[in-house]
Short mmCIF file of C-alpha atoms in Angstrom, two decimals:
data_model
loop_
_atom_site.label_atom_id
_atom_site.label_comp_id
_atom_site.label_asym_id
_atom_site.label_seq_id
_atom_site.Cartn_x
_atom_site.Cartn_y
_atom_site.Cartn_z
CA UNK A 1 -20.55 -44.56 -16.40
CA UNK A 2 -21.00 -44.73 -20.33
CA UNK A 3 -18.92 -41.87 -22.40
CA UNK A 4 -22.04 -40.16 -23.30
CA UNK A 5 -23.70 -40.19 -20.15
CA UNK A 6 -23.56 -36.34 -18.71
CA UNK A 7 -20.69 -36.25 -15.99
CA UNK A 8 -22.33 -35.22 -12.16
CA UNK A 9 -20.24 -31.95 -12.18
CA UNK A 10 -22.11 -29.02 -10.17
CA UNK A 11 -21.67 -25.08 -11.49
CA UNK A 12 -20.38 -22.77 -9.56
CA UNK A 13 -19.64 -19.18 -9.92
CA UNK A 14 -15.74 -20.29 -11.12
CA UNK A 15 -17.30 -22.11 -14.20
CA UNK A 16 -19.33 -19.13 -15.09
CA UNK A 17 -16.76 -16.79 -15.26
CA UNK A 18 -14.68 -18.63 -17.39
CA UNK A 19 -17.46 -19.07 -19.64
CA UNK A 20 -17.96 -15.62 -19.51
CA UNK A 21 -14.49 -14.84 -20.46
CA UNK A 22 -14.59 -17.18 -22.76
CA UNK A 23 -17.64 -15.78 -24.34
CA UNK A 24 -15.93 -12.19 -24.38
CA UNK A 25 -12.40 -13.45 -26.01
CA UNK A 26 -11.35 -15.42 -29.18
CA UNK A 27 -11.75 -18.58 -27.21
CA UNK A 28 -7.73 -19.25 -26.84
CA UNK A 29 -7.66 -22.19 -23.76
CA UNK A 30 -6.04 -22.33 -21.01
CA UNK A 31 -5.88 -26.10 -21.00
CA UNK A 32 -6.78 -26.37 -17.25
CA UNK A 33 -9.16 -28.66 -15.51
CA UNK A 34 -12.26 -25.87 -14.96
CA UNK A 35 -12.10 -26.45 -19.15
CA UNK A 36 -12.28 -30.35 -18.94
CA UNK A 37 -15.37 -29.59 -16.33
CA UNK A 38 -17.02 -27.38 -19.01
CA UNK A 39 -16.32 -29.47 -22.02
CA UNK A 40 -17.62 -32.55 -20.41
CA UNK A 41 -21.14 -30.73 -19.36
CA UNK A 42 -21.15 -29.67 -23.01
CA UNK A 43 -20.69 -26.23 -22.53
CA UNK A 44 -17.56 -25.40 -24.52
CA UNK A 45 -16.53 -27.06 -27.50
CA UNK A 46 -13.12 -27.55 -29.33
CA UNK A 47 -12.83 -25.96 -32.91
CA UNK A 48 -9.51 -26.60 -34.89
CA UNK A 49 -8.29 -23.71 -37.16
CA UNK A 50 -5.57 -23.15 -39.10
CA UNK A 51 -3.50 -25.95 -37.22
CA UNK A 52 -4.79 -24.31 -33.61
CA UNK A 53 -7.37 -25.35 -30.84
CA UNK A 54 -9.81 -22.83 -29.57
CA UNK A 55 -12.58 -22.77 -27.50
CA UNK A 56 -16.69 -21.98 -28.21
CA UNK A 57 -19.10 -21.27 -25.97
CA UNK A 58 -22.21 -23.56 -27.11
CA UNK A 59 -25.71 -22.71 -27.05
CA UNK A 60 -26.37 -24.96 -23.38
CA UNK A 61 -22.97 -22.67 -21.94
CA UNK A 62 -25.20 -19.61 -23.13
CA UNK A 63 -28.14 -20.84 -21.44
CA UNK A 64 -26.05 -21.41 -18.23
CA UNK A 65 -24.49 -17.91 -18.68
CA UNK A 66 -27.63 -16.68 -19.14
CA UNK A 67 -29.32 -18.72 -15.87
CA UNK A 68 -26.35 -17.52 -13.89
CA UNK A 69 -26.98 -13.20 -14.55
CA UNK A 70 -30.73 -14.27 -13.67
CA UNK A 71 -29.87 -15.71 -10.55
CA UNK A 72 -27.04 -12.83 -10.17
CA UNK A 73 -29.84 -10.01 -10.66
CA UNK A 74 -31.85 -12.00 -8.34
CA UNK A 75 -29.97 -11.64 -5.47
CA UNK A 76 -28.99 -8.15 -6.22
CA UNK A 77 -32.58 -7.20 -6.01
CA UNK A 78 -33.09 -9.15 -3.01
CA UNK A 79 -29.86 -7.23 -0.98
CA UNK A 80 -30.39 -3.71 -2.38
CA UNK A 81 -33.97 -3.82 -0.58
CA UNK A 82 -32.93 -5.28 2.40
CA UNK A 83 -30.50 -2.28 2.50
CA UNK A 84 -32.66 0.13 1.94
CA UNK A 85 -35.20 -1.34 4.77
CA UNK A 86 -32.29 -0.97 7.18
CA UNK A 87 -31.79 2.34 5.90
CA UNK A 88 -35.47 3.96 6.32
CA UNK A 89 -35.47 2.30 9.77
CA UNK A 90 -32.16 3.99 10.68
CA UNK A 91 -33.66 6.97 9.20
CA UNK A 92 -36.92 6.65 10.92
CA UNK A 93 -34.74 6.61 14.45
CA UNK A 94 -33.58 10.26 13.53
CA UNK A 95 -30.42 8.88 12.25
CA UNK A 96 -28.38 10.38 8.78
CA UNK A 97 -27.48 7.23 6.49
CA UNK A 98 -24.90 6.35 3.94
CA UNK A 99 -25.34 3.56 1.57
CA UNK A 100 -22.32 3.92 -0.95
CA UNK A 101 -19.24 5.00 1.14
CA UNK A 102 -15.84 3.93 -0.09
CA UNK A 103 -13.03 4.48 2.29
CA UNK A 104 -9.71 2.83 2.38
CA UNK A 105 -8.60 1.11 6.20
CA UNK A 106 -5.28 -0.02 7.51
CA UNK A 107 -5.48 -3.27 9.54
CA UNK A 108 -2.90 -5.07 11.32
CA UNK A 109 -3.06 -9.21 10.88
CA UNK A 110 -2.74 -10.61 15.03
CA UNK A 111 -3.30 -14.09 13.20
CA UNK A 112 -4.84 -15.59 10.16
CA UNK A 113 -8.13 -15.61 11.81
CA UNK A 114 -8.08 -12.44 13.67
CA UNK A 115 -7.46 -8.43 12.81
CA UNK A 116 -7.73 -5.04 14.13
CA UNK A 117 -7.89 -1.61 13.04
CA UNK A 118 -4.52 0.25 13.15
CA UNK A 119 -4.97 3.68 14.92
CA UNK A 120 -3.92 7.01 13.49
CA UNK A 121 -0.60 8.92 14.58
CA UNK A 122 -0.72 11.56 15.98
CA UNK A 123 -3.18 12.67 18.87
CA UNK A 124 -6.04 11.26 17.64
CA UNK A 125 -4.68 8.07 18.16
CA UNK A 126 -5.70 7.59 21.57
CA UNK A 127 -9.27 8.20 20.75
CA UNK A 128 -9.53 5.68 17.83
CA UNK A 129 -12.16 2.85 17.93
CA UNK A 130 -9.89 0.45 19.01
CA UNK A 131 -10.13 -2.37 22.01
CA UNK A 132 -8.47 -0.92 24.46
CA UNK A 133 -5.97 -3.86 25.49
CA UNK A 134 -4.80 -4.14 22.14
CA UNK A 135 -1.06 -2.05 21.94
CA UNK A 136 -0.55 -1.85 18.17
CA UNK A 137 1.80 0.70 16.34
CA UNK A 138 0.55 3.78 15.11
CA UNK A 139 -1.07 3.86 11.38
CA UNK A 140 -2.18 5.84 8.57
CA UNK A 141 -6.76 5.70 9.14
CA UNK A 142 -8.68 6.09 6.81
CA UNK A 143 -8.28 7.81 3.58
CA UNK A 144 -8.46 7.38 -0.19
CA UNK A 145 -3.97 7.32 -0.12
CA UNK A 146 -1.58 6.65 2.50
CA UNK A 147 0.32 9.99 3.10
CA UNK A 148 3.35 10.30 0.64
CA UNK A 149 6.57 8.35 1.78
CA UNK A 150 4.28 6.44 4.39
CA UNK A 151 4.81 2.35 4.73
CA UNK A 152 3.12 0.49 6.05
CA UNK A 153 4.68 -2.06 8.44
CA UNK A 154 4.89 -6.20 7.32
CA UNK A 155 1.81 -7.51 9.58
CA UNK A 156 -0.39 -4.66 7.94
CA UNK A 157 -2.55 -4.59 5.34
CA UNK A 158 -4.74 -1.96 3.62
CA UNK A 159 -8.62 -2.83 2.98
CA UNK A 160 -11.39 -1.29 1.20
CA UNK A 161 -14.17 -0.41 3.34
CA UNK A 162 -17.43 -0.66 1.80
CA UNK A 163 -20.07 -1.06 4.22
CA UNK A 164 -23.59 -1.72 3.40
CA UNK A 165 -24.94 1.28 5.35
CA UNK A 166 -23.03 3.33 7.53
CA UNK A 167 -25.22 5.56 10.08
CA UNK A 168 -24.27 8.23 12.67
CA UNK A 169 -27.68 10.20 15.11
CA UNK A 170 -28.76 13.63 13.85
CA UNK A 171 -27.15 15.35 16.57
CA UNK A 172 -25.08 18.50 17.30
CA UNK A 173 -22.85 17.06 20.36
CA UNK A 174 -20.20 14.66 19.06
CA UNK A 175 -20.26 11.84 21.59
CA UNK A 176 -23.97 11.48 21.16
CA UNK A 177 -22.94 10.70 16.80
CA UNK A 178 -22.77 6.81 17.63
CA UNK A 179 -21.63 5.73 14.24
CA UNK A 180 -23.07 2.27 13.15
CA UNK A 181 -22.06 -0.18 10.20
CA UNK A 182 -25.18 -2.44 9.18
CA UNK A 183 -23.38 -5.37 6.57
CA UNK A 184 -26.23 -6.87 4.52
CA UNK A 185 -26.53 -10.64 3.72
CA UNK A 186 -29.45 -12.46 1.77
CA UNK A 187 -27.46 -15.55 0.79
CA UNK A 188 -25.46 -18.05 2.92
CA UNK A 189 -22.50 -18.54 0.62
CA UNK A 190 -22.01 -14.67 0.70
CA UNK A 191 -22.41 -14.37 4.83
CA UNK A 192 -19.70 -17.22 4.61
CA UNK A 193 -17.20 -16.00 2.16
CA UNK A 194 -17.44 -12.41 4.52
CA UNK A 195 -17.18 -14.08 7.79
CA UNK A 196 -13.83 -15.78 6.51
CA UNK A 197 -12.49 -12.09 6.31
CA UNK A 198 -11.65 -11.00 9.35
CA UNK A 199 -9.67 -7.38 8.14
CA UNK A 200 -13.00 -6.82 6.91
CA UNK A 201 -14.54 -6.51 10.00
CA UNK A 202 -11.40 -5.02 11.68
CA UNK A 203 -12.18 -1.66 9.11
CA UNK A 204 -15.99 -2.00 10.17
CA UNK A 205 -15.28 -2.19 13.67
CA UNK A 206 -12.41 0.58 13.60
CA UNK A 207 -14.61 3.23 12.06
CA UNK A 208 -17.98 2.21 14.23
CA UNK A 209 -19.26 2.12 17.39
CA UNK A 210 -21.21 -1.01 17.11
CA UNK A 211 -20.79 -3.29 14.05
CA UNK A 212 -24.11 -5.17 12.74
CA UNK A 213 -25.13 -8.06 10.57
CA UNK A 214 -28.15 -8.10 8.94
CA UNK A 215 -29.52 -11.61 7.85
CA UNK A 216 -32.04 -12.66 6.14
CA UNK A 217 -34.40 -14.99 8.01
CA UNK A 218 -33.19 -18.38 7.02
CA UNK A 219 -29.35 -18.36 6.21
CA UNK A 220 -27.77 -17.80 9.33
CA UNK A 221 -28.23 -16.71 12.91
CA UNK A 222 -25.90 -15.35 16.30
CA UNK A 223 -23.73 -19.01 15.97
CA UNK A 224 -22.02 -17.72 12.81
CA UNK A 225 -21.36 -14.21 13.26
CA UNK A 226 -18.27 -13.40 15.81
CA UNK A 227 -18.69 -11.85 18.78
CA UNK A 228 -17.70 -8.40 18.56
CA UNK A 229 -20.47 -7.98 16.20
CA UNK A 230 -24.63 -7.67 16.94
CA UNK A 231 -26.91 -9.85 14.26
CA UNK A 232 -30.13 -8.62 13.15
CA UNK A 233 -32.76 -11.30 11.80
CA UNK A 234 -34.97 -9.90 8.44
CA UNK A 235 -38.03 -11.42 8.86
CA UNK A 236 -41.65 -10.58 7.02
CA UNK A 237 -42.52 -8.59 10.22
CA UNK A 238 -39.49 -6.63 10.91
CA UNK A 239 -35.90 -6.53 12.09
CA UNK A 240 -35.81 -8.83 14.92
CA UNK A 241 -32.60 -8.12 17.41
CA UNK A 242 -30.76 -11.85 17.53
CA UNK A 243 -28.11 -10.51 19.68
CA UNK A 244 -26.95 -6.97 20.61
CA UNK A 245 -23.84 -5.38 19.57
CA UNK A 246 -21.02 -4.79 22.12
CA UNK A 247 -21.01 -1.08 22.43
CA UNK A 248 -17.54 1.02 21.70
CA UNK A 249 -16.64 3.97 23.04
CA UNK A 250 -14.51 6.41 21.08
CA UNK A 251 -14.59 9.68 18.57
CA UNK A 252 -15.16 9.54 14.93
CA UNK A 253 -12.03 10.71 13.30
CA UNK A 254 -11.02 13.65 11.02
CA UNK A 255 -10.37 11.32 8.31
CA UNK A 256 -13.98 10.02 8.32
CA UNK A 257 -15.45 13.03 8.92
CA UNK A 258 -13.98 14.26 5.54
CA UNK A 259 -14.93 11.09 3.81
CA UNK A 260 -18.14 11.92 5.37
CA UNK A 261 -18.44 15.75 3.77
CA UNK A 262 -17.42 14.45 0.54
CA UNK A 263 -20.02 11.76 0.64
CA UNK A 264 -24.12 12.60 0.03
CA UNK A 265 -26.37 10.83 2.76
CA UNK A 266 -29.42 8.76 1.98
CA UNK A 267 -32.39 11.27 0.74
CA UNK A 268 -35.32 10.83 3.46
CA UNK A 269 -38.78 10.25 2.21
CA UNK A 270 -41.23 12.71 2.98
CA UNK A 271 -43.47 10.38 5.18
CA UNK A 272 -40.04 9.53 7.07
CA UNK A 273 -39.75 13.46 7.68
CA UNK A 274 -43.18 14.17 8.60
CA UNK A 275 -42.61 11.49 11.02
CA UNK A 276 -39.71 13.35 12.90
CA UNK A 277 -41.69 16.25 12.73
CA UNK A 278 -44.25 14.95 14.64
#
């Protein structure tokens, strides 16, 4: 290949960001091999002053910062409505919905590939939303910090818990809540990097009673998603059912019901409420 023939190097998101950090700093390099990538595609170049190196962003790494917030904002767009159809058809079912809950999980690692929630001391323990043939030690829940003094043992792990939409029935009995966890995916690279998390789904599964993923039509289906968890299929007509979730039985704990209170549910259109009304 001749020197000034453009090198076949594909973007990726690791590229962009050091562009963009580059962009946002005085340009000092790291001298690492992501730079030779982006200084043979033209993107950086080398400017020597006062006896030092630093690095520019050119006008083409602009351009590919710039193509890379587009596609960015893209899929944004394209995930915030898909949660928000899941969320008016949860609503529509007489269901109250959460789209922005933050809670903090404790998971214990069985194996690289494989995690499960930790259940609470005390007894609430017992009725945590755990397998019941796993025996694990008891653990701190859910909460934004671990109790003072508290340690966790070497095989845990804490996680954030963000799920897409979290769901429990409008109902005054408390085994009729059936709390649900819906995670959203419109891009295969993103149901990918999830799937390879499995304390992820360990907080998902350990605060729900059923654990969902929602797909759009086209990057993904039942093969890829594990087991313990049902798959839902976006497609132009609806939200077809790819495979079911195993039911769980268990009790919401007190730790997510006061992550709950704190939290403000998903406002119901009026249609939505006429709807329920009659």
């Amino acid at each position: 290949m001749d020197a000034s023939t453009p090198p076949d190097i594909a973007l990726t998101r690791f590229h962009l960001r050091r562009l963009h950090a580059l962009w946002r700093s005085a340009g000092w390099p790291c001298q690492d091999l992501l730079e030779v990538e982006l200084l043979a595609l033209g993107l950086l170049e080398r400017l020597a002053e006062d006896g030092r190196e630093r690095l520019r962003v050119t006008d083409a790494g602009v351009a590919a910062l710039a193509a890379g917030r587009q596609r960015n904002r893209h899929a944004f767009d394209a995930h915030e409505a898909l949660v928000q159809r899941v969320a008016r058809h949860l609503q529509r079912s007489g269901r109250i919905v959460y789209t922005e809950l933050k809670l903090r999980a404790q998971v214990a690692m069985v194996s690289p590939t494989q995690a499960v929630a930790v259940a609470p001391s005390g007894p609430e323990g017992a009725a945590a939303l755990l397998p019941s043939t796993e025996a694990l030690p008891p653990g701190l829940g859910f909460g934004d910090e671990p109790p003072e003094g508290a340690a966790a043992p070497g095989r845990q792990r804490w996680v954030q818990a963000r799920p897409d939409v979290f769901s429990i029935r409008y109902t005054s009995v408390e085994a009729y809540l059936q709390p649900l966890v819906h995670e959203i995916k419109v891009r295969r690279g993103d149901l990918l990097s999830d799937l390879r998390k499995p304390e992820k789904r360990a907080a998902y599964l350990g605060m729900a009673s059923e654990c969902w993923y929602v797909l759009a039509e086209g990057i993904g289906g039942p093969e890829d998603v594990p087991a313990e968890c049902g798959v839902l299929i976006a497609t132009a007509a609806g939200l077809e059912c790819a495979r079911p979730a195993p039911p769980r039985a268990g009790r919401m704990r007190f730790d997510l019901w006061m992550a709950l209170a704190r939290a403000t549910p998903l406002a119901a259109d009026e249609d939505d409420a006429q709807g329920l009304l009659g």
